[in-house]
Short mmCIF file of C-alpha atoms and ligand atoms in Angstrom, two decimals:
data_model
loop_
_atom_site.label_atom_id
_atom_site.label_comp_id
_atom_site.label_asym_id
_atom_site.label_seq_id
_atom_site.Cartn_x
_atom_site.Cartn_y
_atom_site.Cartn_z
CA MET A 16 12.30 -58.36 33.98
CA GLU A 17 14.23 -56.57 36.68
CA GLU A 18 14.76 -52.86 36.31
CA ARG A 19 17.44 -50.40 37.22
CA ARG A 20 16.82 -46.91 38.54
CA VAL A 21 18.41 -43.99 36.69
CA VAL A 22 18.40 -40.25 37.18
CA GLY A 23 17.60 -37.85 34.42
CA TRP A 24 15.85 -34.66 33.49
CA ALA A 25 12.34 -34.46 32.06
CA ALA A 26 9.68 -32.07 30.81
CA ARG A 27 6.44 -32.44 32.78
CA ASP A 28 4.24 -30.31 30.52
CA SER A 29 4.46 -28.12 27.43
CA THR A 30 5.98 -25.14 29.26
CA ALA A 31 9.34 -26.43 28.00
CA ILE A 32 10.99 -26.43 31.40
CA ILE A 33 13.12 -29.43 32.27
CA PHE A 34 13.18 -30.83 35.82
CA PRO A 35 15.23 -33.54 37.53
CA TYR A 36 13.42 -36.87 37.23
CA SER A 37 14.13 -40.37 38.42
CA PHE A 38 12.80 -43.38 36.53
CA THR A 39 13.59 -47.01 35.71
CA ILE A 40 15.04 -48.74 32.67
CA ARG A 41 14.98 -52.48 31.98
CA ASN A 42 17.90 -54.62 32.96
CA THR A 43 20.27 -55.69 30.18
CA GLY A 44 18.52 -58.27 27.96
CA PRO A 45 20.39 -60.82 25.80
CA GLU A 46 20.56 -58.43 22.79
CA ASP A 47 20.95 -55.22 24.81
CA VAL A 48 23.75 -52.75 25.28
CA THR A 49 23.60 -50.74 28.50
CA PHE A 50 25.67 -47.59 28.58
CA LYS A 51 26.47 -44.66 30.81
CA VAL A 52 25.46 -41.49 28.96
CA LEU A 53 28.41 -39.13 28.42
CA TYR A 54 27.10 -36.47 26.04
CA CYS A 55 23.81 -35.61 24.40
CA GLY A 56 23.18 -33.08 21.62
CA LEU A 57 20.25 -30.66 21.72
CA ASP A 58 18.16 -30.82 18.59
CA HIS A 59 15.36 -28.42 17.70
CA THR A 60 13.10 -31.49 17.58
CA ASP A 61 13.61 -31.81 21.35
CA LEU A 62 12.13 -28.34 21.70
CA HIS A 63 9.24 -29.12 19.32
CA GLN A 64 8.54 -32.27 21.30
CA ILE A 65 8.68 -30.87 24.82
CA ARG A 66 6.39 -28.07 23.62
CA ASN A 67 3.99 -30.67 22.15
CA GLU A 68 4.31 -28.91 18.78
CA ILE A 69 4.66 -31.82 16.39
CA HIS A 70 3.59 -35.17 17.77
CA MET A 71 1.38 -35.96 20.72
CA THR A 72 3.80 -35.68 23.60
CA ASN A 73 3.46 -37.95 26.62
CA TYR A 74 4.82 -36.50 29.86
CA PRO A 75 7.04 -36.84 31.75
CA LEU A 76 9.30 -36.76 28.72
CA VAL A 77 13.04 -37.33 28.95
CA PRO A 78 14.41 -35.79 25.71
CA GLY A 79 17.70 -36.39 23.96
CA HIS A 80 18.37 -38.39 20.81
CA GLU A 81 21.99 -37.60 19.96
CA VAL A 82 23.40 -39.76 22.70
CA VAL A 83 26.99 -40.86 23.19
CA GLY A 84 27.87 -43.23 25.99
CA GLU A 85 30.31 -45.75 27.38
CA VAL A 86 29.18 -49.36 27.51
CA VAL A 87 28.85 -50.71 31.06
CA GLU A 88 27.14 -54.03 30.33
CA VAL A 89 26.25 -56.16 27.31
CA GLY A 90 23.75 -59.00 26.91
CA VAL A 91 24.86 -62.60 26.39
CA SER A 92 24.10 -62.48 22.64
CA VAL A 93 25.95 -59.23 21.99
CA ASN A 94 29.25 -59.69 20.18
CA LYS A 95 29.54 -56.35 18.36
CA PHE A 96 30.19 -54.33 21.54
CA LYS A 97 32.02 -54.83 24.80
CA VAL A 98 32.30 -53.04 28.13
CA GLY A 99 34.24 -49.78 27.77
CA ASP A 100 33.34 -49.18 24.10
CA LEU A 101 32.12 -45.73 23.05
CA VAL A 102 28.72 -46.02 21.39
CA GLY A 103 26.00 -43.79 20.00
CA VAL A 104 22.24 -43.81 19.68
CA GLY A 105 20.20 -41.51 17.44
CA GLY A 106 16.51 -41.04 16.84
CA ILE A 107 15.22 -44.62 16.86
CA ILE A 108 15.80 -47.59 19.15
CA GLY A 109 13.59 -50.19 17.48
CA SER A 110 11.64 -51.26 14.39
CA CYS A 111 9.80 -54.39 13.20
CA GLY A 112 12.79 -55.90 11.36
CA ASP A 113 10.51 -57.48 8.80
CA CYS A 114 8.94 -54.82 6.54
CA SER A 115 10.39 -53.58 3.24
CA SER A 116 11.89 -50.49 4.93
CA CYS A 117 13.58 -52.62 7.59
CA LYS A 118 14.84 -55.11 5.02
CA SER A 119 16.38 -52.38 2.87
CA ASN A 120 18.30 -50.54 5.60
CA MET A 121 15.74 -47.77 5.89
CA GLU A 122 14.36 -48.81 9.26
CA GLN A 123 13.66 -45.20 10.21
CA TYR A 124 10.67 -45.45 7.84
CA CYS A 125 9.31 -48.62 9.44
CA LYS A 126 5.71 -48.05 10.52
CA ASP A 127 6.57 -49.76 13.80
CA ARG A 128 9.72 -47.75 14.46
CA ILE A 129 10.29 -46.98 18.11
CA MET A 130 11.42 -43.43 18.67
CA THR A 131 14.19 -42.94 21.22
CA TYR A 132 11.80 -40.98 23.43
CA ASN A 133 8.09 -40.29 23.36
CA GLY A 134 7.67 -43.76 21.92
CA VAL A 135 6.44 -47.03 23.35
CA ASP A 136 8.96 -49.80 23.81
CA LYS A 137 8.28 -53.47 23.08
CA ASP A 138 7.58 -54.02 26.80
CA GLY A 139 4.82 -51.38 26.67
CA LYS A 140 6.77 -48.79 28.64
CA PRO A 141 7.38 -45.23 27.41
CA THR A 142 10.81 -44.73 25.87
CA GLN A 143 13.02 -42.07 27.46
CA GLY A 144 16.01 -40.36 25.86
CA GLY A 145 19.54 -39.32 26.61
CA PHE A 146 18.98 -36.70 29.33
CA SER A 147 19.62 -39.60 31.66
CA SER A 148 22.46 -41.22 33.54
CA ALA A 149 22.14 -44.45 31.53
CA MET A 150 20.25 -46.09 28.67
CA VAL A 151 19.64 -49.63 27.54
CA VAL A 152 19.19 -50.19 23.79
CA HIS A 153 18.98 -53.24 21.52
CA GLN A 154 22.40 -53.69 19.85
CA LYS A 155 20.93 -53.28 16.35
CA TYR A 156 20.21 -49.61 17.01
CA VAL A 157 23.59 -48.79 18.52
CA VAL A 158 26.53 -47.44 16.49
CA ARG A 159 30.21 -47.51 17.26
CA ILE A 160 31.97 -44.18 17.78
CA PRO A 161 35.29 -44.33 15.88
CA GLY A 162 38.39 -44.10 18.06
CA LYS A 163 39.58 -40.91 16.39
CA LEU A 164 36.36 -39.06 17.10
CA ALA A 165 35.87 -37.18 20.41
CA PRO A 166 32.57 -38.28 22.01
CA GLU A 167 31.19 -34.73 22.28
CA GLN A 168 31.97 -34.20 18.59
CA ALA A 169 30.12 -37.36 17.65
CA ALA A 170 26.86 -36.42 19.40
CA PRO A 171 25.38 -33.99 16.82
CA LEU A 172 26.16 -36.38 13.98
CA LEU A 173 23.77 -39.01 15.34
CA CYS A 174 20.67 -37.08 14.31
CA ALA A 175 21.47 -33.68 12.79
CA GLY A 176 24.48 -34.91 10.82
CA VAL A 177 22.87 -37.97 9.32
CA THR A 178 19.72 -35.97 8.52
CA ALA A 179 21.87 -33.91 6.16
CA TYR A 180 24.12 -36.76 5.00
CA GLY A 181 21.42 -39.16 3.73
CA PRO A 182 19.69 -36.86 1.24
CA MET A 183 23.01 -35.35 0.09
CA LYS A 184 24.38 -38.74 -0.79
CA GLN A 185 21.35 -39.35 -2.96
CA PHE A 186 21.79 -36.07 -4.79
CA ILE A 187 25.38 -37.03 -5.62
CA GLN A 188 24.19 -40.34 -6.99
CA SER A 189 22.13 -38.44 -9.53
CA GLY A 190 25.39 -38.51 -11.47
CA LYS A 191 26.47 -34.89 -11.82
CA ALA A 192 30.06 -33.86 -11.33
CA VAL A 193 29.46 -30.71 -9.28
CA VAL A 194 26.17 -30.38 -7.50
CA ASN A 195 24.93 -26.91 -6.56
CA ALA A 196 23.59 -27.31 -3.07
CA GLY A 197 21.57 -24.85 -1.03
CA ILE A 198 21.38 -25.05 2.75
CA LEU A 199 18.38 -23.15 4.06
CA GLY A 200 18.82 -22.25 7.75
CA LEU A 201 22.26 -22.34 9.29
CA GLY A 202 21.56 -24.04 12.60
CA GLY A 203 22.49 -27.44 14.03
CA VAL A 204 21.49 -29.47 10.97
CA GLY A 205 22.44 -26.68 8.54
CA HIS A 206 26.02 -26.15 9.70
CA LEU A 207 26.77 -29.88 9.53
CA GLY A 208 25.06 -29.88 6.13
CA VAL A 209 27.46 -27.23 4.84
CA MET A 210 30.52 -29.20 5.96
CA ILE A 211 29.23 -32.53 4.67
CA ALA A 212 28.20 -31.09 1.30
CA LYS A 213 31.59 -29.40 0.92
CA ALA A 214 33.39 -32.62 1.84
CA MET A 215 31.35 -34.38 -0.86
CA GLY A 216 32.52 -31.79 -3.37
CA HIS A 217 29.25 -29.88 -3.76
CA HIS A 218 29.19 -26.13 -4.41
CA VAL A 219 27.38 -24.79 -1.34
CA THR A 220 25.14 -21.75 -0.98
CA VAL A 221 23.83 -20.88 2.47
CA ILE A 222 20.42 -19.20 2.55
CA SER A 223 20.02 -17.47 5.88
CA SER A 224 17.46 -15.19 7.50
CA SER A 225 20.00 -12.45 8.31
CA ASP A 226 23.52 -11.28 7.62
CA LYS A 227 24.77 -12.37 11.07
CA LYS A 228 26.29 -15.69 10.03
CA ARG A 229 27.81 -14.60 6.71
CA VAL A 230 31.45 -14.48 7.78
CA GLU A 231 31.21 -17.74 9.72
CA ALA A 232 29.48 -19.49 6.83
CA LEU A 233 32.00 -18.41 4.22
CA GLU A 234 35.22 -18.32 6.21
CA HIS A 235 34.81 -20.93 8.93
CA LEU A 236 32.40 -23.48 7.49
CA GLY A 237 33.67 -23.22 3.94
CA ALA A 238 30.46 -22.28 2.09
CA ASP A 239 30.91 -20.83 -1.40
CA ALA A 240 28.05 -18.32 -1.37
CA PHE A 241 25.65 -16.70 1.08
CA LEU A 242 22.16 -15.37 0.44
CA ILE A 243 19.88 -13.44 2.77
CA SER A 244 16.37 -14.75 2.24
CA SER A 245 14.71 -11.39 2.89
CA ASN A 246 16.78 -9.66 0.20
CA ALA A 247 14.47 -10.07 -2.80
CA GLU A 248 16.99 -8.64 -5.28
CA GLU A 249 19.77 -10.99 -4.17
CA MET A 250 17.35 -13.94 -4.23
CA ALA A 251 16.15 -13.05 -7.73
CA ARG A 252 19.74 -12.87 -8.99
CA ALA A 253 20.31 -16.41 -7.69
CA ALA A 254 17.20 -17.82 -9.42
CA ASP A 255 17.65 -21.11 -11.34
CA SER A 256 21.05 -21.81 -9.79
CA LEU A 257 20.63 -24.72 -7.37
CA ASP A 258 20.18 -28.46 -7.88
CA TYR A 259 18.72 -28.98 -4.44
CA ILE A 260 17.96 -27.19 -1.21
CA LEU A 261 18.12 -28.81 2.19
CA ASP A 262 15.38 -26.97 4.05
CA THR A 263 16.08 -27.00 7.80
CA VAL A 264 13.75 -24.19 8.90
CA PRO A 265 11.82 -25.15 12.07
CA ALA A 266 8.94 -22.74 11.45
CA VAL A 267 6.33 -21.68 8.91
CA HIS A 268 8.08 -20.08 5.94
CA PRO A 269 7.19 -19.10 2.37
CA LEU A 270 8.34 -21.80 -0.04
CA GLU A 271 8.06 -20.02 -3.39
CA SER A 272 10.98 -17.71 -2.76
CA TYR A 273 13.21 -20.77 -2.25
CA ILE A 274 11.73 -22.86 -5.05
CA GLN A 275 12.66 -20.09 -7.49
CA LEU A 276 16.33 -20.73 -6.64
CA LEU A 277 16.12 -24.24 -8.11
CA LYS A 278 17.09 -25.18 -11.63
CA VAL A 279 14.67 -27.20 -13.76
CA LYS A 280 14.14 -30.60 -12.04
CA GLY A 281 15.59 -29.21 -8.81
CA LYS A 282 14.44 -30.50 -5.44
CA VAL A 283 13.66 -29.01 -2.06
CA CYS A 284 14.33 -31.61 0.60
CA MET A 285 12.33 -30.80 3.71
CA VAL A 286 13.95 -31.88 6.94
CA GLY A 287 12.92 -28.92 9.11
CA VAL A 288 9.58 -29.50 10.78
CA SER A 289 6.99 -26.76 10.61
CA PRO A 290 4.53 -26.86 13.51
CA LYS A 291 1.84 -25.61 11.09
CA PRO A 292 1.15 -26.65 7.46
CA LEU A 293 3.16 -24.92 4.74
CA GLN A 294 1.65 -23.50 1.57
CA PHE A 295 3.04 -22.96 -1.90
CA ASP A 296 1.84 -22.06 -5.35
CA SER A 297 1.70 -25.21 -7.51
CA ASP A 298 2.96 -23.26 -10.56
CA ALA A 299 6.26 -22.81 -8.74
CA LEU A 300 6.82 -26.56 -9.12
CA ILE A 301 4.98 -27.29 -12.35
CA LEU A 302 6.75 -24.72 -14.48
CA GLY A 303 10.15 -26.18 -13.66
CA LYS A 304 9.42 -29.91 -13.11
CA LYS A 305 10.56 -29.29 -9.54
CA SER A 306 9.80 -31.39 -6.51
CA ILE A 307 9.47 -31.13 -2.78
CA VAL A 308 10.61 -34.23 -0.94
CA GLY A 309 11.07 -35.11 2.70
CA SER A 310 13.62 -37.10 4.66
CA LEU A 311 13.76 -38.50 8.18
CA MET A 312 17.14 -38.80 9.94
CA GLY A 313 19.19 -41.74 8.59
CA SER A 314 19.43 -45.48 8.93
CA ILE A 315 21.76 -47.12 11.42
CA GLU A 316 24.01 -48.13 8.51
CA GLU A 317 24.12 -44.54 7.19
CA THR A 318 24.84 -43.20 10.66
CA GLN A 319 27.83 -45.52 11.02
CA GLU A 320 28.94 -44.55 7.51
CA LEU A 321 28.72 -40.83 8.34
CA LEU A 322 30.84 -41.29 11.46
CA GLU A 323 33.58 -42.92 9.35
CA PHE A 324 33.21 -40.27 6.62
CA TRP A 325 33.50 -37.49 9.22
CA VAL A 326 36.76 -38.91 10.55
CA GLU A 327 38.15 -39.60 7.09
CA LYS A 328 37.47 -36.01 5.99
CA GLY A 329 38.78 -34.55 9.27
CA LEU A 330 35.63 -32.49 9.90
CA LYS A 331 34.79 -30.73 13.15
CA SER A 332 31.34 -29.66 14.28
CA ARG A 333 30.83 -26.29 15.99
CA ILE A 334 29.42 -27.05 19.39
CA GLU A 335 28.90 -25.35 22.74
CA ILE A 336 29.22 -27.78 25.63
CA VAL A 337 26.98 -27.06 28.61
CA LYS A 338 25.92 -28.81 31.81
CA MET A 339 22.42 -30.13 32.38
CA ASP A 340 21.49 -27.29 34.73
CA TYR A 341 21.90 -24.92 31.76
CA VAL A 342 19.49 -26.85 29.53
CA ASN A 343 16.48 -24.55 29.99
CA GLU A 344 18.58 -21.55 29.02
CA ALA A 345 20.04 -23.52 26.12
CA PHE A 346 16.55 -24.21 24.77
CA GLU A 347 15.68 -20.51 25.09
CA ARG A 348 18.83 -19.56 23.23
CA MET A 349 18.15 -22.13 20.53
CA GLU A 350 14.70 -20.63 20.14
CA ARG A 351 16.12 -17.13 19.68
CA ASN A 352 18.66 -18.41 17.15
CA ASP A 353 21.55 -17.74 19.52
CA VAL A 354 23.75 -20.83 19.27
CA ARG A 355 26.78 -21.56 17.10
CA TYR A 356 25.66 -24.16 16.12
CA ARG A 357 24.74 -27.00 18.45
CA PHE A 358 24.49 -27.34 22.21
CA VAL A 359 25.91 -30.59 23.55
CA ILE A 360 25.15 -31.48 27.15
CA ASP A 361 27.94 -32.92 29.23
CA VAL A 362 25.58 -35.40 30.88
CA ALA A 363 28.20 -37.39 32.79
CA GLY A 364 29.77 -34.17 34.07
CA SER A 365 26.43 -32.79 35.29
CA ASN A 366 24.92 -33.24 38.71
CA LEU A 367 21.80 -35.12 37.67
CA ASN A 368 20.30 -35.03 41.15
P1 NAP B 421 18.27 -24.97 14.81
O1 NAP B 421 19.62 -25.29 15.30
O2 NAP B 421 17.36 -24.14 15.65
O3 NAP B 421 18.45 -24.31 13.36
C1 NAP B 421 17.40 -23.85 12.56
C2 NAP B 421 17.89 -22.69 11.71
O4 NAP B 421 16.80 -22.27 10.87
C3 NAP B 421 18.28 -21.46 12.51
O5 NAP B 421 19.64 -21.49 12.88
C4 NAP B 421 18.00 -20.34 11.54
O6 NAP B 421 19.08 -20.20 10.61
C5 NAP B 421 16.80 -20.83 10.76
N1 NAP B 421 15.55 -20.36 11.33
C6 NAP B 421 15.09 -20.47 12.60
N2 NAP B 421 13.87 -19.94 12.74
C7 NAP B 421 13.52 -19.49 11.53
C8 NAP B 421 12.36 -18.82 11.02
N3 NAP B 421 11.32 -18.54 11.81
N4 NAP B 421 12.34 -18.50 9.70
C9 NAP B 421 13.40 -18.78 8.91
N5 NAP B 421 14.53 -19.41 9.35
C10 NAP B 421 14.57 -19.74 10.63
O7 NAP B 421 17.45 -26.29 14.52
P2 NAP B 421 18.02 -27.76 14.09
O8 NAP B 421 18.27 -28.54 15.32
O9 NAP B 421 19.06 -27.59 13.06
O10 NAP B 421 16.70 -28.38 13.45
C11 NAP B 421 16.13 -27.75 12.30
C12 NAP B 421 14.78 -28.39 12.00
O11 NAP B 421 15.01 -29.71 11.52
C13 NAP B 421 13.85 -28.55 13.20
O12 NAP B 421 12.51 -28.34 12.78
C14 NAP B 421 14.04 -29.99 13.61
O13 NAP B 421 12.90 -30.50 14.26
C15 NAP B 421 14.22 -30.62 12.25
N6 NAP B 421 14.94 -31.90 12.25
C16 NAP B 421 14.43 -32.84 11.43
C17 NAP B 421 15.09 -34.03 11.28
C18 NAP B 421 14.57 -35.03 10.30
O14 NAP B 421 14.89 -36.18 10.42
N7 NAP B 421 13.81 -34.62 9.31
C19 NAP B 421 16.25 -34.28 12.01
C20 NAP B 421 16.76 -33.28 12.84
C21 NAP B 421 16.09 -32.07 12.94
P3 NAP B 421 19.51 -18.79 9.97
O15 NAP B 421 20.01 -17.94 11.12
O16 NAP B 421 20.57 -19.16 9.00
O17 NAP B 421 18.29 -18.21 9.32
ZN1 ZN B 422 9.84 -52.47 9.77
#
């Protein structure tokens, strides 16, 4: 198959510095959508990955899995998209299509899922993400960006947003009228989590590592309560109050202090990835029939659903738009918890060379 050359930015080793990088992508196949990348969100997973903290990273690595683009070419069998459409791609660009996960719209759990980058595509080539002038993706893994949604606004929803949305929807389905939700860590995933949970009608408590985001959480994002995790007295007062906690912390952290916030049968849903194993006292779960569960991004169907939900509810993510030549600084700032709340790279507006 012929290939087209694209320009992008890649990490060459685990020093977490991104360099300009030119590489090839396949030409548009019958089921493919080829798009010019417009915007790409910066997820903490990108940082974990370029640092080789969570999965074996293959370099050079072109990160980016909250990608919004404009279609420039479609394959002969593509009828869902046409040239000029605004489209999005999240964390996966392929799966087997045949297993029980794939057949029940949970293809992100397919054992043969193909990650958007640091994966291996069906042609045996390494997959590369959205820090690139263009991408080519099978139509099944492409979503449509609703007309009323600005492309830069859509970017963080494609991974961070749907990571919060999927589990929250399940907690609603447990049948309670008002769900008491906790959001642990007010970063990219966390801030979208607050807005989504509020829009679903949950009562939302933010659990944060400092007092710095209190006003923003309560007044701008609409949270109902705010706890500082290091304040033992405040945490003890809030014991037994939450139905679930969405845990977005990207580091080792003590679980018992959060588990105590749950009511009987409450759940901690882990979405934050700790580079090292976490520990907890089993009594913390046993004595309250509590559980710790995990969740990976969302399906393509859920991602599309979230985009529609976001527009319907009139929500707006808090983003800082930067150019590609700022990306190394952006990663450093993300690391020091200095972003409100998601960097989005203006890829098309950057000089990729
Ligand atoms: P982020 O923007 O850096 O936000 C993480 C937040 O966690 C920070 O804003 C901070 O909030 C808190 N935090 C950071 N370091 C901490 C520490 N050492 N101890 C306690 N709290 C800390 O990251 P993100 O992009 O939202 O991603 C969060 C995590 O989710 C990452 O591990 C990422 O890899 C993972 N993720 C997983 C999925 C999935 O499918 N499961 C999808 C997307 C992301 P406060 O200031 O409020 O404390
Ligand atoms: Zn499968």
